[in-house]
Short mmCIF file of C-alpha atoms in Angstrom, two decimals:
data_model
loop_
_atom_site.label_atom_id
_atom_site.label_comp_id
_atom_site.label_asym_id
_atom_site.label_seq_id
_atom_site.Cartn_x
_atom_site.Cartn_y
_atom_site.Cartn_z
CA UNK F 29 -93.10 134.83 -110.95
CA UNK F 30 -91.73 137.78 -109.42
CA UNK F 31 -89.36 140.11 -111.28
CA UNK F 32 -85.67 139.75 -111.43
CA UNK F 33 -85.28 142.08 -108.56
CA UNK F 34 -88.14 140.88 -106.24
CA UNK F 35 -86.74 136.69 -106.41
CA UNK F 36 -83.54 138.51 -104.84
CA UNK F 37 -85.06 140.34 -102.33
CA UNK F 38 -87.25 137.10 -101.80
CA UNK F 39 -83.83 134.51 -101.72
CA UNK F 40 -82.42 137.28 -99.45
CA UNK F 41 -85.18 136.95 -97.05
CA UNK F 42 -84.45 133.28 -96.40
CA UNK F 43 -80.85 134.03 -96.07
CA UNK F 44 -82.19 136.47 -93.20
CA UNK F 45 -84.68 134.43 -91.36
CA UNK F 46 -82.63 131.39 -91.37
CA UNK F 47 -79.43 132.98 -90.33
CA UNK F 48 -81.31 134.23 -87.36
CA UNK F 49 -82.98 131.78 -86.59
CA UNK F 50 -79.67 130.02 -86.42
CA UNK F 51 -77.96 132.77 -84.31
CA UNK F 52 -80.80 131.61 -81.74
CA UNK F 53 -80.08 127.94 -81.59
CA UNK F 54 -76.64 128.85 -80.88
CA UNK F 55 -77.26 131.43 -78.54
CA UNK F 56 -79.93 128.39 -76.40
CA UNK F 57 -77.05 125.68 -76.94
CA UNK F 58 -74.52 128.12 -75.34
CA UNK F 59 -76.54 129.11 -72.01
CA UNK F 60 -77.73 124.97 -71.70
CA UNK F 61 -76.55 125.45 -68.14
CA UNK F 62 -77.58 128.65 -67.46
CA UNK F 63 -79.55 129.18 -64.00
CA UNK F 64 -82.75 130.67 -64.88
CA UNK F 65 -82.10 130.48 -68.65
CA UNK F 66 -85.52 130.15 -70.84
CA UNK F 67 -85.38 128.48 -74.28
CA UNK F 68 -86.04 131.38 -77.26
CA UNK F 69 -87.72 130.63 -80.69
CA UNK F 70 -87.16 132.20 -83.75
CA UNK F 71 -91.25 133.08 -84.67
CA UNK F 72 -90.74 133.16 -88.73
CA UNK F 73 -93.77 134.36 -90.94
CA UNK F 74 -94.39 134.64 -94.20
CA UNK F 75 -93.71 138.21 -95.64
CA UNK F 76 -96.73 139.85 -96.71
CA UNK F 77 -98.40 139.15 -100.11
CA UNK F 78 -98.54 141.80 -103.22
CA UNK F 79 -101.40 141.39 -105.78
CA UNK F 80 -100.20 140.89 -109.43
CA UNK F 81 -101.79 140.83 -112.69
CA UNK F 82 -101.78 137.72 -114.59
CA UNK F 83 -103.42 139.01 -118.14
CA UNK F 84 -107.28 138.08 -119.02
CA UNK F 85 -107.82 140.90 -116.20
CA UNK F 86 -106.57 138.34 -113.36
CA UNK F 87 -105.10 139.48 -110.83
CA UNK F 88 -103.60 136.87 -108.02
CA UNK F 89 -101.44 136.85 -105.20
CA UNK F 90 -97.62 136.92 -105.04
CA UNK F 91 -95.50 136.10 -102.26
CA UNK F 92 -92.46 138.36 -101.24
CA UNK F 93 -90.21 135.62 -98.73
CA UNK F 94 -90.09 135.24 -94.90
CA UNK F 95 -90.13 137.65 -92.26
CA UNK F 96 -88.86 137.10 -88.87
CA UNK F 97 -91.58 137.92 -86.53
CA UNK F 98 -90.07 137.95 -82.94
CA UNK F 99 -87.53 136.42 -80.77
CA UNK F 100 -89.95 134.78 -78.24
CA UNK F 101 -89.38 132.75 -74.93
CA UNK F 102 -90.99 129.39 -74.56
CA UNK F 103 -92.28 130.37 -71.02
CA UNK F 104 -95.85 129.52 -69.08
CA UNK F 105 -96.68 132.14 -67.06
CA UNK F 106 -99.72 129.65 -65.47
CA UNK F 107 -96.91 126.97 -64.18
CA UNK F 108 -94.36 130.08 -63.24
CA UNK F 109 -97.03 131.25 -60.71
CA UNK F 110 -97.81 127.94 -59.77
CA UNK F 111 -94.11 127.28 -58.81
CA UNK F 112 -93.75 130.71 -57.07
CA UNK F 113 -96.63 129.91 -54.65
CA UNK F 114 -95.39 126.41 -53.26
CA UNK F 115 -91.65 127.88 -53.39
CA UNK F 116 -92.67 130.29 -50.80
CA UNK F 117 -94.33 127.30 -48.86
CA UNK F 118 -90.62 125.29 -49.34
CA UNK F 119 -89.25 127.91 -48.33
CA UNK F 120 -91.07 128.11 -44.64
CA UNK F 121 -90.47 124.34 -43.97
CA UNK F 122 -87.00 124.71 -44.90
CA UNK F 123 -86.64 127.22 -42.51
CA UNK F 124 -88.71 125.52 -39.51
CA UNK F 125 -86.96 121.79 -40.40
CA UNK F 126 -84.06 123.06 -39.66
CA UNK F 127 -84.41 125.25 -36.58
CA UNK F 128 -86.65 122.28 -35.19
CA UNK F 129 -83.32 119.71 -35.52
CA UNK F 130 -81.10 122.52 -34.12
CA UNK F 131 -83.48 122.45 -31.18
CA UNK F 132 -83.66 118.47 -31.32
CA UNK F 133 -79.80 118.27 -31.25
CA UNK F 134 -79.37 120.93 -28.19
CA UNK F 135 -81.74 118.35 -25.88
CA UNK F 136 -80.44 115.50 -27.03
CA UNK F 137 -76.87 115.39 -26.64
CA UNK F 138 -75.74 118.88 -25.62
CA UNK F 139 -71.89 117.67 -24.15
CA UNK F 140 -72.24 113.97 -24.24
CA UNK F 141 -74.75 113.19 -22.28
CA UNK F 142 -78.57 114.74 -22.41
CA UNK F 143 -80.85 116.23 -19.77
CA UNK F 144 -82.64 113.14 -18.61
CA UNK F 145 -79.56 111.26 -18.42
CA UNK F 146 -78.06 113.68 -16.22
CA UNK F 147 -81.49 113.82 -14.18
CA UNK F 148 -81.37 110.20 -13.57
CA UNK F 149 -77.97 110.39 -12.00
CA UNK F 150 -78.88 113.46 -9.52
CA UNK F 151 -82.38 111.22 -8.34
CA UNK F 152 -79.70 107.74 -7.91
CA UNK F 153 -77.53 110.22 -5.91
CA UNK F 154 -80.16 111.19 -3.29
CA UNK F 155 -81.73 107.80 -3.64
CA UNK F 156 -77.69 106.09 -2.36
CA UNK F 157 -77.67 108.48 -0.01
CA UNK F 158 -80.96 107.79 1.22
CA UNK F 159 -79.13 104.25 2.19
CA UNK F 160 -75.90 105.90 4.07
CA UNK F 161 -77.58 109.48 5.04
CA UNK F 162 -74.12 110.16 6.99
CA UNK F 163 -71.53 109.58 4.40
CA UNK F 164 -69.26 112.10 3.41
CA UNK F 165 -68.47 110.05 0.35
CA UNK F 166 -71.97 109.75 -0.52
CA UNK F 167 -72.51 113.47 0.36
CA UNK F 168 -69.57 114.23 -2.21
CA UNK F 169 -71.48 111.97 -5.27
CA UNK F 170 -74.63 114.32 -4.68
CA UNK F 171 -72.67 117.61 -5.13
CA UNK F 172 -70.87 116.42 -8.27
CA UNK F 173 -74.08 115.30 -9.77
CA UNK F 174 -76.05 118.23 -8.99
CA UNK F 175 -73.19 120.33 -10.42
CA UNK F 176 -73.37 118.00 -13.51
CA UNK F 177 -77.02 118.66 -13.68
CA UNK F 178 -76.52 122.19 -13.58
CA UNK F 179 -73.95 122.72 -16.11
CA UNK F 180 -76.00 121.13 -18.77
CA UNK F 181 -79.18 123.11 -18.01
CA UNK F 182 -76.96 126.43 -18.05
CA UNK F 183 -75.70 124.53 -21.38
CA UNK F 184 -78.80 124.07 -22.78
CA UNK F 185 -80.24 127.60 -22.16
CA UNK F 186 -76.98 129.17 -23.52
CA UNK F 187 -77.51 127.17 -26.78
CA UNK F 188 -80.53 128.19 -26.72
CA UNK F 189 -79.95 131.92 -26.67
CA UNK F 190 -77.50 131.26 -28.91
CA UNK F 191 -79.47 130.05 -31.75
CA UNK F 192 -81.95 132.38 -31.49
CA UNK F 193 -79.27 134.85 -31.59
CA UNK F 194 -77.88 132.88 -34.94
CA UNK F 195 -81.45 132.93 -36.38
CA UNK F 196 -81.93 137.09 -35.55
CA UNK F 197 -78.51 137.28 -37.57
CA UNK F 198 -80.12 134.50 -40.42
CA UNK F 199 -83.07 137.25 -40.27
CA UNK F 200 -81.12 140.19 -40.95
CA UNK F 201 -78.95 138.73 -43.70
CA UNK F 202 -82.25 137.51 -45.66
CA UNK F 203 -83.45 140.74 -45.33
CA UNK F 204 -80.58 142.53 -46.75
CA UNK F 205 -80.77 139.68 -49.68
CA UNK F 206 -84.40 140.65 -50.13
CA UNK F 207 -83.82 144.24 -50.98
CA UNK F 208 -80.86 143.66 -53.10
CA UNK F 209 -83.28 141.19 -55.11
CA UNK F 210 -86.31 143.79 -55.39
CA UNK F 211 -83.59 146.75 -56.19
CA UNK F 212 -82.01 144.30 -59.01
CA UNK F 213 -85.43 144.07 -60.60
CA UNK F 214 -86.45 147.53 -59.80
CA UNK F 215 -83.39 148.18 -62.27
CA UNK F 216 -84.03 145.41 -64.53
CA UNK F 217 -87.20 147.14 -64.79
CA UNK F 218 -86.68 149.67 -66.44
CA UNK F 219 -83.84 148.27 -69.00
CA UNK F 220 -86.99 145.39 -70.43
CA UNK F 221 -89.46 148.51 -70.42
CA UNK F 222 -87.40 150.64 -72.39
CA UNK F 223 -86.17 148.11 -74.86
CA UNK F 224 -89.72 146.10 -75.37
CA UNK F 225 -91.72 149.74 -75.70
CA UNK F 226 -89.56 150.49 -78.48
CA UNK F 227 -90.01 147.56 -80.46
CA UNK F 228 -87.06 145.08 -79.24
CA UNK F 229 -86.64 142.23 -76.93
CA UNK F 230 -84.99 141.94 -73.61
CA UNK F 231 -85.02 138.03 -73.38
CA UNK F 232 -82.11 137.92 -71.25
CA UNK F 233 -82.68 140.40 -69.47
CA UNK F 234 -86.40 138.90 -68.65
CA UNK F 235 -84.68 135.28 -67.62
CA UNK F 236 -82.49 137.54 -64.90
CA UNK F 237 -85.40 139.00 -63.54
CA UNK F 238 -87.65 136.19 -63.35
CA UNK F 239 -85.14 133.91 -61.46
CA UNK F 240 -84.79 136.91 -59.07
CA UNK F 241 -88.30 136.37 -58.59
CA UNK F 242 -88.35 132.85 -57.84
CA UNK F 243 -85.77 133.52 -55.12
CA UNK F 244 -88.08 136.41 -53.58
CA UNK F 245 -91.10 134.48 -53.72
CA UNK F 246 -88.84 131.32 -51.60
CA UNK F 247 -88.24 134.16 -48.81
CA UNK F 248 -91.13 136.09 -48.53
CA UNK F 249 -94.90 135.48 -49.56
CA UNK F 250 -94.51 138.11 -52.80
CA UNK F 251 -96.76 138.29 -55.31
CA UNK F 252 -95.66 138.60 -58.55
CA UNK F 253 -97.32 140.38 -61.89
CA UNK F 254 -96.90 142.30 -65.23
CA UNK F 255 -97.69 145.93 -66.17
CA UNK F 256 -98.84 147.32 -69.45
CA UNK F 257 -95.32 148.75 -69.65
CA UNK F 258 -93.29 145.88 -69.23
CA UNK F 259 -92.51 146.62 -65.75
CA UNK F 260 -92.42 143.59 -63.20
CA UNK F 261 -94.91 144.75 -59.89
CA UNK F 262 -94.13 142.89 -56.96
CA UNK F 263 -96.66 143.16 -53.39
CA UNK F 264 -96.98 141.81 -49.92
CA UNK F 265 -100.28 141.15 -49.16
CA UNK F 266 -101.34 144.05 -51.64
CA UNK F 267 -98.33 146.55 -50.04
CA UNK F 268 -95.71 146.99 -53.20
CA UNK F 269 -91.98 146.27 -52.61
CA UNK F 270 -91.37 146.61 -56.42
CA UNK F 271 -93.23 149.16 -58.62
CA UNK F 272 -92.85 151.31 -61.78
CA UNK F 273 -90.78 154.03 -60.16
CA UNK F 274 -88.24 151.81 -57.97
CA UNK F 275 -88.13 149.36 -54.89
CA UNK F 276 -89.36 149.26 -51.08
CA UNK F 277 -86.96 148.05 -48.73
CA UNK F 278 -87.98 145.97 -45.82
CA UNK F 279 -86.58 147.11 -42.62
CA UNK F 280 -86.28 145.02 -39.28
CA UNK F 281 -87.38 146.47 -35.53
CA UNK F 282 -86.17 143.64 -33.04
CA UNK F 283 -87.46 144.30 -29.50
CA UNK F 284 -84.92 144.16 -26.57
CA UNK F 285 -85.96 140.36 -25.62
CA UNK F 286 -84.60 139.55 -29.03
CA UNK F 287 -87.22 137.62 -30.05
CA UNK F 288 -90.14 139.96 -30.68
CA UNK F 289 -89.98 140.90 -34.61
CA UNK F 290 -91.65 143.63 -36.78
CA UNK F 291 -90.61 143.54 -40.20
CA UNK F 292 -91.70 146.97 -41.75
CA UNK F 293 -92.20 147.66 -45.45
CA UNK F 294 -90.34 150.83 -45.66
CA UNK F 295 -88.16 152.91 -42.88
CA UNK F 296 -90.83 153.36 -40.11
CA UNK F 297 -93.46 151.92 -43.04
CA UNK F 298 -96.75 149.28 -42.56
CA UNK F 299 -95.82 146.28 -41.05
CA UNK F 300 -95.31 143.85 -43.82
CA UNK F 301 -98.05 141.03 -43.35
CA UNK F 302 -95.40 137.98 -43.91
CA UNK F 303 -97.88 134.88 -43.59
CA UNK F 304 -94.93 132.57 -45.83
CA UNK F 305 -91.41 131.98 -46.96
CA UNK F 306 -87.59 131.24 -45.21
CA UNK F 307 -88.13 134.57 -43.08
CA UNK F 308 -91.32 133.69 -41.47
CA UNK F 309 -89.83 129.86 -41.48
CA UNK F 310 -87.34 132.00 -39.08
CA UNK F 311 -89.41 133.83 -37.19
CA UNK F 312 -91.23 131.13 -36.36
CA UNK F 313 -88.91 129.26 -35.56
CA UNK F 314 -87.78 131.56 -32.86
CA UNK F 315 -91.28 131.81 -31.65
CA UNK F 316 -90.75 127.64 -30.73
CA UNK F 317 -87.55 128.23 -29.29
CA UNK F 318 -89.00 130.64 -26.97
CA UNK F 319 -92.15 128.42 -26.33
CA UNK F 320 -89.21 125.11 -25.55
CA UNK F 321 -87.51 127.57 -22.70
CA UNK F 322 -90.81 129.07 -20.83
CA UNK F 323 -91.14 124.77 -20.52
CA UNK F 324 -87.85 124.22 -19.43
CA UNK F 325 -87.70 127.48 -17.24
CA UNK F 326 -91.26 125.64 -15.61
CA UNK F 327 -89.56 122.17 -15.04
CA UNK F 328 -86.62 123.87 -13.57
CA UNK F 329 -88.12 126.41 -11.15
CA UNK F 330 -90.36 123.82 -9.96
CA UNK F 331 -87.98 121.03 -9.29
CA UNK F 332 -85.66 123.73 -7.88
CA UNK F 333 -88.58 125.28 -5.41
CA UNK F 334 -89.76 121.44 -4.57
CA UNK F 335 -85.81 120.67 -3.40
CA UNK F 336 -85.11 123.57 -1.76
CA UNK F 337 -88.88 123.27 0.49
CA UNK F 338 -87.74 119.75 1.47
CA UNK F 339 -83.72 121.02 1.64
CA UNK F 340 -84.41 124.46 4.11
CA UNK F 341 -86.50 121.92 6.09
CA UNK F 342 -84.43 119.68 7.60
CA UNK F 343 -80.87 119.81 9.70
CA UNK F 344 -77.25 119.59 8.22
CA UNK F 345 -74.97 117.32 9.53
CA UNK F 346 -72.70 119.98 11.83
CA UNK F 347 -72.25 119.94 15.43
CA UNK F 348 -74.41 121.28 16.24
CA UNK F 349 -77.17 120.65 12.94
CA UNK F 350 -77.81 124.01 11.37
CA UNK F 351 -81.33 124.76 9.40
CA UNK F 352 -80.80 123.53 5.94
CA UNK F 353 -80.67 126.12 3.59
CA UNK F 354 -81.55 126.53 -0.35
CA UNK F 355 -79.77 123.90 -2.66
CA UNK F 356 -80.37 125.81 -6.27
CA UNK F 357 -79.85 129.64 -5.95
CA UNK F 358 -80.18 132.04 -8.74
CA UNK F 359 -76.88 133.25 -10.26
CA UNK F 360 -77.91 136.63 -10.16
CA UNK F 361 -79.78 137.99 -6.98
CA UNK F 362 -83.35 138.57 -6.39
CA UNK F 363 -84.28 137.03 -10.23
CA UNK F 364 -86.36 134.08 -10.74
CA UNK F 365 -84.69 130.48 -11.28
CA UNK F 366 -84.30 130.00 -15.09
CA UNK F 367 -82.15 127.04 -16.97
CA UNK F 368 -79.90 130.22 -17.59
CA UNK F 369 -78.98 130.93 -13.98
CA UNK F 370 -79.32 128.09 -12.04
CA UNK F 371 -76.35 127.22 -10.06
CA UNK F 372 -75.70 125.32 -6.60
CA UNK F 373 -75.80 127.15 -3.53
CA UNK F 374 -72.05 128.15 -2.86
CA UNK F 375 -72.12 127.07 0.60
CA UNK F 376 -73.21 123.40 -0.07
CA UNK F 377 -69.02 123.59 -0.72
CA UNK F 378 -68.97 121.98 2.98
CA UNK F 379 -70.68 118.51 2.40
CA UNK F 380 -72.13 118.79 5.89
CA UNK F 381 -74.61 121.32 4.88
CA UNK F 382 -75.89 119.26 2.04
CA UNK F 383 -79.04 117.88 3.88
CA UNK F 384 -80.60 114.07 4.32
CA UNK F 385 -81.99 114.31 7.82
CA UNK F 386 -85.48 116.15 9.02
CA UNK F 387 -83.79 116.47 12.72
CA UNK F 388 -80.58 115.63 12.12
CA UNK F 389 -80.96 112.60 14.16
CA UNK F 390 -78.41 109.51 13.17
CA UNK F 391 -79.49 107.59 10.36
CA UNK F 392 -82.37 110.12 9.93
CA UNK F 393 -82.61 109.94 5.95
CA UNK F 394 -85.93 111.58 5.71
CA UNK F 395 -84.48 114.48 3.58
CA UNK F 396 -82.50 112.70 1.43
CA UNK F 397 -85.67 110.45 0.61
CA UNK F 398 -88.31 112.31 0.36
CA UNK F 399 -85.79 114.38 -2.66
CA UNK F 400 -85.40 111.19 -4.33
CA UNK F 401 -88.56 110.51 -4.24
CA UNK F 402 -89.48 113.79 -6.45
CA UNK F 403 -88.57 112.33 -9.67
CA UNK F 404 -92.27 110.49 -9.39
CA UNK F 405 -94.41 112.95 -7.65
CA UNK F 406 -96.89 114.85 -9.74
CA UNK F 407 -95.92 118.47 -8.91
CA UNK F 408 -95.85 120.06 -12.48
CA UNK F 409 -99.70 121.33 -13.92
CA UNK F 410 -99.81 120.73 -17.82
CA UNK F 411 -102.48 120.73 -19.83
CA UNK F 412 -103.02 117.20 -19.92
CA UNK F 413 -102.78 117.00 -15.52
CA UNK F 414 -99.91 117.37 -13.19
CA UNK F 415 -96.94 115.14 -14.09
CA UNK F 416 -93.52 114.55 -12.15
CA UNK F 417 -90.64 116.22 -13.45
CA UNK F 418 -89.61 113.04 -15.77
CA UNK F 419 -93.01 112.70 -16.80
CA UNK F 420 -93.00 116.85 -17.84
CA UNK F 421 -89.71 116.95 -19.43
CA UNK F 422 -90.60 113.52 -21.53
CA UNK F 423 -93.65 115.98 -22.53
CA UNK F 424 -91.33 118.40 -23.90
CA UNK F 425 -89.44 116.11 -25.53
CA UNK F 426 -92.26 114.66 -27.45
CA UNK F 427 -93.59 118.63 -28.32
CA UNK F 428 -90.32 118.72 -29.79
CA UNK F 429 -89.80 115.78 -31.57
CA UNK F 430 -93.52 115.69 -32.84
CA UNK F 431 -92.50 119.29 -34.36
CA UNK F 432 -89.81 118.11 -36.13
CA UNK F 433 -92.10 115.12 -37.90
CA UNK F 434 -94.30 117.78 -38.73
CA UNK F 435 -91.93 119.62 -40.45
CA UNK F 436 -89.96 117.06 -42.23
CA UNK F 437 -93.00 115.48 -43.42
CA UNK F 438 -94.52 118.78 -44.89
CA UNK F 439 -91.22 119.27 -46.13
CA UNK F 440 -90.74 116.47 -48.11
CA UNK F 441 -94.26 116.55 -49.82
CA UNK F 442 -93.25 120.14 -50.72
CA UNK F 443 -90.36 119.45 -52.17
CA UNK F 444 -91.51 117.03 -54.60
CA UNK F 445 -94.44 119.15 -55.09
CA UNK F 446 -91.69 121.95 -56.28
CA UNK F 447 -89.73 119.58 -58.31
CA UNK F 448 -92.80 118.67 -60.17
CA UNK F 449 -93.98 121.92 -61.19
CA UNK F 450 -90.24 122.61 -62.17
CA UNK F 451 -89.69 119.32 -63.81
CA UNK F 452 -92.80 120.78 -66.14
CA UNK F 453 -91.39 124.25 -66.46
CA UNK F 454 -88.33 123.07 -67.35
CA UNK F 455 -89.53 120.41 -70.09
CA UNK F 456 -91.32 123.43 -71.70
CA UNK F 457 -89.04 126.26 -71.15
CA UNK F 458 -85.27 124.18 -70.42
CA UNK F 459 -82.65 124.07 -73.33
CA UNK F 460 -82.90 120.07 -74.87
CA UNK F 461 -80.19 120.02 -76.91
CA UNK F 462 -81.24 117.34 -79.27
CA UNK F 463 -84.03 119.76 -79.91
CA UNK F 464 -82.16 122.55 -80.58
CA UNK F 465 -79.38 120.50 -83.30
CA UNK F 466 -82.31 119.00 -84.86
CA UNK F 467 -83.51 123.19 -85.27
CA UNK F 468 -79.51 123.63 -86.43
CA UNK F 469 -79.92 121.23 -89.36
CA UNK F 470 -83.30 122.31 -90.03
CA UNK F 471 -82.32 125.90 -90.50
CA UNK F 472 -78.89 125.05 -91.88
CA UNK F 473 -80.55 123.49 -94.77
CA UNK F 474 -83.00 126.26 -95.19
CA UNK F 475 -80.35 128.51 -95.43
CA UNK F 476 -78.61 126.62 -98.02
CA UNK F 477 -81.72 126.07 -100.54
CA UNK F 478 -82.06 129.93 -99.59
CA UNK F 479 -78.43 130.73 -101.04
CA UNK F 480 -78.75 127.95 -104.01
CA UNK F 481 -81.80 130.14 -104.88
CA UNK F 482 -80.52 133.02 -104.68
CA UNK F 483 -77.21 131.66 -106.80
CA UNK F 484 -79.96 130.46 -109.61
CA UNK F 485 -81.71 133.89 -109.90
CA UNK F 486 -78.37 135.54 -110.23
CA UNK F 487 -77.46 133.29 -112.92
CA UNK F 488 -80.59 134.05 -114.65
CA UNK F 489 -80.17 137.62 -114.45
CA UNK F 490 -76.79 137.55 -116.10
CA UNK F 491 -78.06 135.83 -118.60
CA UNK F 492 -80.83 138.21 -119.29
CA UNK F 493 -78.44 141.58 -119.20
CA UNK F 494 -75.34 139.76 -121.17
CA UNK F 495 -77.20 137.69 -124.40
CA UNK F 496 -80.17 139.69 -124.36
CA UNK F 497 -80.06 141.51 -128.31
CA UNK F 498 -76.54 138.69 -129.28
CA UNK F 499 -79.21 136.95 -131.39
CA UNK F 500 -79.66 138.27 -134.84
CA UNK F 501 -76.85 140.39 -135.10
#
């Protein structure tokens, strides 16, 4: 048996241990619902032996208590890397799911009524007037239609500057959150370094800077590692936004279209190689939005080049008939027709000029035919042959739409991809509280039998200083 002194050194130990071990369970109960928070373990060893002599030249082992080892987190760095690289991959879809119903939404229905419907009703107006080619009346129903068919492709194209606009803003602001994440760990940084390199933990502080990571890595395609000295270092396709000595911002260069994007590591750095994550989800994104209004722009400056041919051609219905003239003009002079600046031709304000006859001959409705007829007449090349305008716009529709199955699709397998691996990080590394009060009575106990001893050995050692020599005298 130890001596006197040694059993309270060893009863103290367990006193220790236990206590701290206790101060841990309380300290996992109380951040349960902590974002990011990782579970910590008291690691308790036994204290290190001493060899003691036992008579009969035997010597043997004695045991001196409990040590307390380390404060360690329950954490797998395997499933933590696993969960970073399909976060950046939710991330993207998130970002093109919901630009692509944005985009969905503008064709659809973008002030009660969508583009085809409004299509359908300018072909029926030429087509009535085909029937009554010198009504007034009838005359008055194509202008109003043709107006309604122009507002809502003006509509359409302001929307869609507009959310591209929206999403260069969305860029910007993700940006900004990017380098306040890397500058957060870049700080973080060098608290865990100093504190771990000179013996202690930084547990906390390491739960803080790894859920700044998993919000990087759902941004931007970051890799994450580890240095020697404690010091998270964080690349882009091998260029470092977080290293030893500080952070990298990432700077934005938007060309004047507004749509063209170089996303530089650094002021007037290497172009950061973003292949992943929301911001490329954004960029992207813009890139389709782009791709939907070089389609539109085709189907619009082709049906309004195919009217105006057969519109300039024939005779108004004046006395005496006047040359027809162009029915879609440009809103701003000498620029190409676009669904941003299409508009009616002002002077089509007089219903006479509004064209149905090739001579202007009574009951001539060759015009006004031949532009109803349009709606079926292959005049649009795509890749797949030359279509009629319903036929191309459908096309467009379906590019669209198919886009947004795509991404939903993707999106959903991702996400329960994510919330798998997290489900699995969690059950290792989350807080289970009937865990940790089955650890509280555990170490409760300990500490009891630890204080019982230590009562015992005290007794004992009273007794040995106060009767020791009372016998015999």
């Amino acid at each position: 048996m130890a001596s006197g002194l040694g059993s309270y050194n060893i009863a103290i130990s367990g006193l220790y241990v236990n206590e701290r071990a206790l101060d841990v369970t309380g300290h996992n109960i109380s951040n349960v619902n902590t974002p990011g928070y990782v579970r910590q373990q008291a690691m308790i060893k036994n204290a290190p032996y001493i060899n003691v002599s036992t008579g009969s030249y035997q010597i043997q082992q004695m045991g001196l208590g409990a040590d307390l080892q380390q404060i360690r987190q329950i954490r797998n760095s395997f499933l933590d890397a696993m969960y970073r690289k399909e976060n950046m991959t939710l991330g993207y879809w998130e970002a093109r799911y919901k630009g692509v119903q944005e985009i969905e939404s503008i064709l659809a229905d973008p002030m009660g009524e969508g583009l085809q419907d409004v299509l359908n009703d300018f072909w029926d107006a030429w087509q009535e007037l085909s029937k009554e080619p010198e009504s007034l009346t009838v005359r008055a129903i194509v202008r109003q239609r043709s107006q309604n068919l122009v507002h809502t492709i003006n509509h359409i194209g302001s929307q869609l500057d507009k959310l591209i606009e929206d999403l260069n803003t969305e860029i910007s602001v993700r940006l900004a959150e990017v380098n306040s994440i890397t500058a957060q760990i870049a700080e973080l940084n060098v608290k865990i370094s100093s504190e771990e390199l000179a013996g202690g933990t930084a547990n906390d502080y390491r739960d803080q800077r790894n859920l700044l990571a998993d919000r990087l890595t759902k941004l931007v395609n970051a890799e994450v590692s580890e240095t020697e000295d404690k010091h998270m270092y964080i690349t882009i396709e091998g260029f470092a936004i977080v290293k030893p000595n500080g952070n990298v911002e990432l700077h934005l260069e938007t060309e004047q279209n507004g749509t063209s994007h170089k996303i530089t590591i650094g002021k007037n750095g290497v172009e950061a190689p973003l292949n992943n994550g929301y911001i490329k989800g954004l960029i992207d994104t813009i890139k389709e939005i782009e791709d939907v209004k070089e389609m539109l722009n085709k189907l619009v400056s082709t049906m309004a080049e195919e009217v105006n041919k057969l519109h300039r051609s024939g005779k108004t219905a004046g006395e005496p008939p006047a040359d027809g003239q162009d029915f879609f003009v440009s809103a701003h002079s000498g620029q190409p027709i676009t669904i941003s600046n299409i508009k009616l031709n002002d002077n089509l304000k007089d219903l006479n000029n509004i064209v149905s006859s090739a001579g202007g001959g009574s009951g001539d409705n060759t015009i006004a035919l031949a532009i109803s007829g349009l709606r079926n007449k292959p005049i649009i090349s795509d890749k797949v042959g030359t279509l009629s305008i319903d036929e191309y716009y459908e096309t467009v529709i379906l590019a669209v739409g198919h886009s947004g199955k795509e991404a939903f699709n993707i999106l959903d397998g991702q996400t329960k991809l994510v919330q798998s691996i997290d489900n699995n990080r969690q059950s290792l590394s989350g807080v289970s509280l009937d865990e940790e009060m089955a650890n509280m009575m555990k170490y409760r106990f300990a500490y009891e039998a630890s204080s019982r001893a230590f009562n015992a050995i005290d007794n004992m050692i009273e007794t040995i200083i106060n009767r020791m020599g009372i016998v015999g005298r």
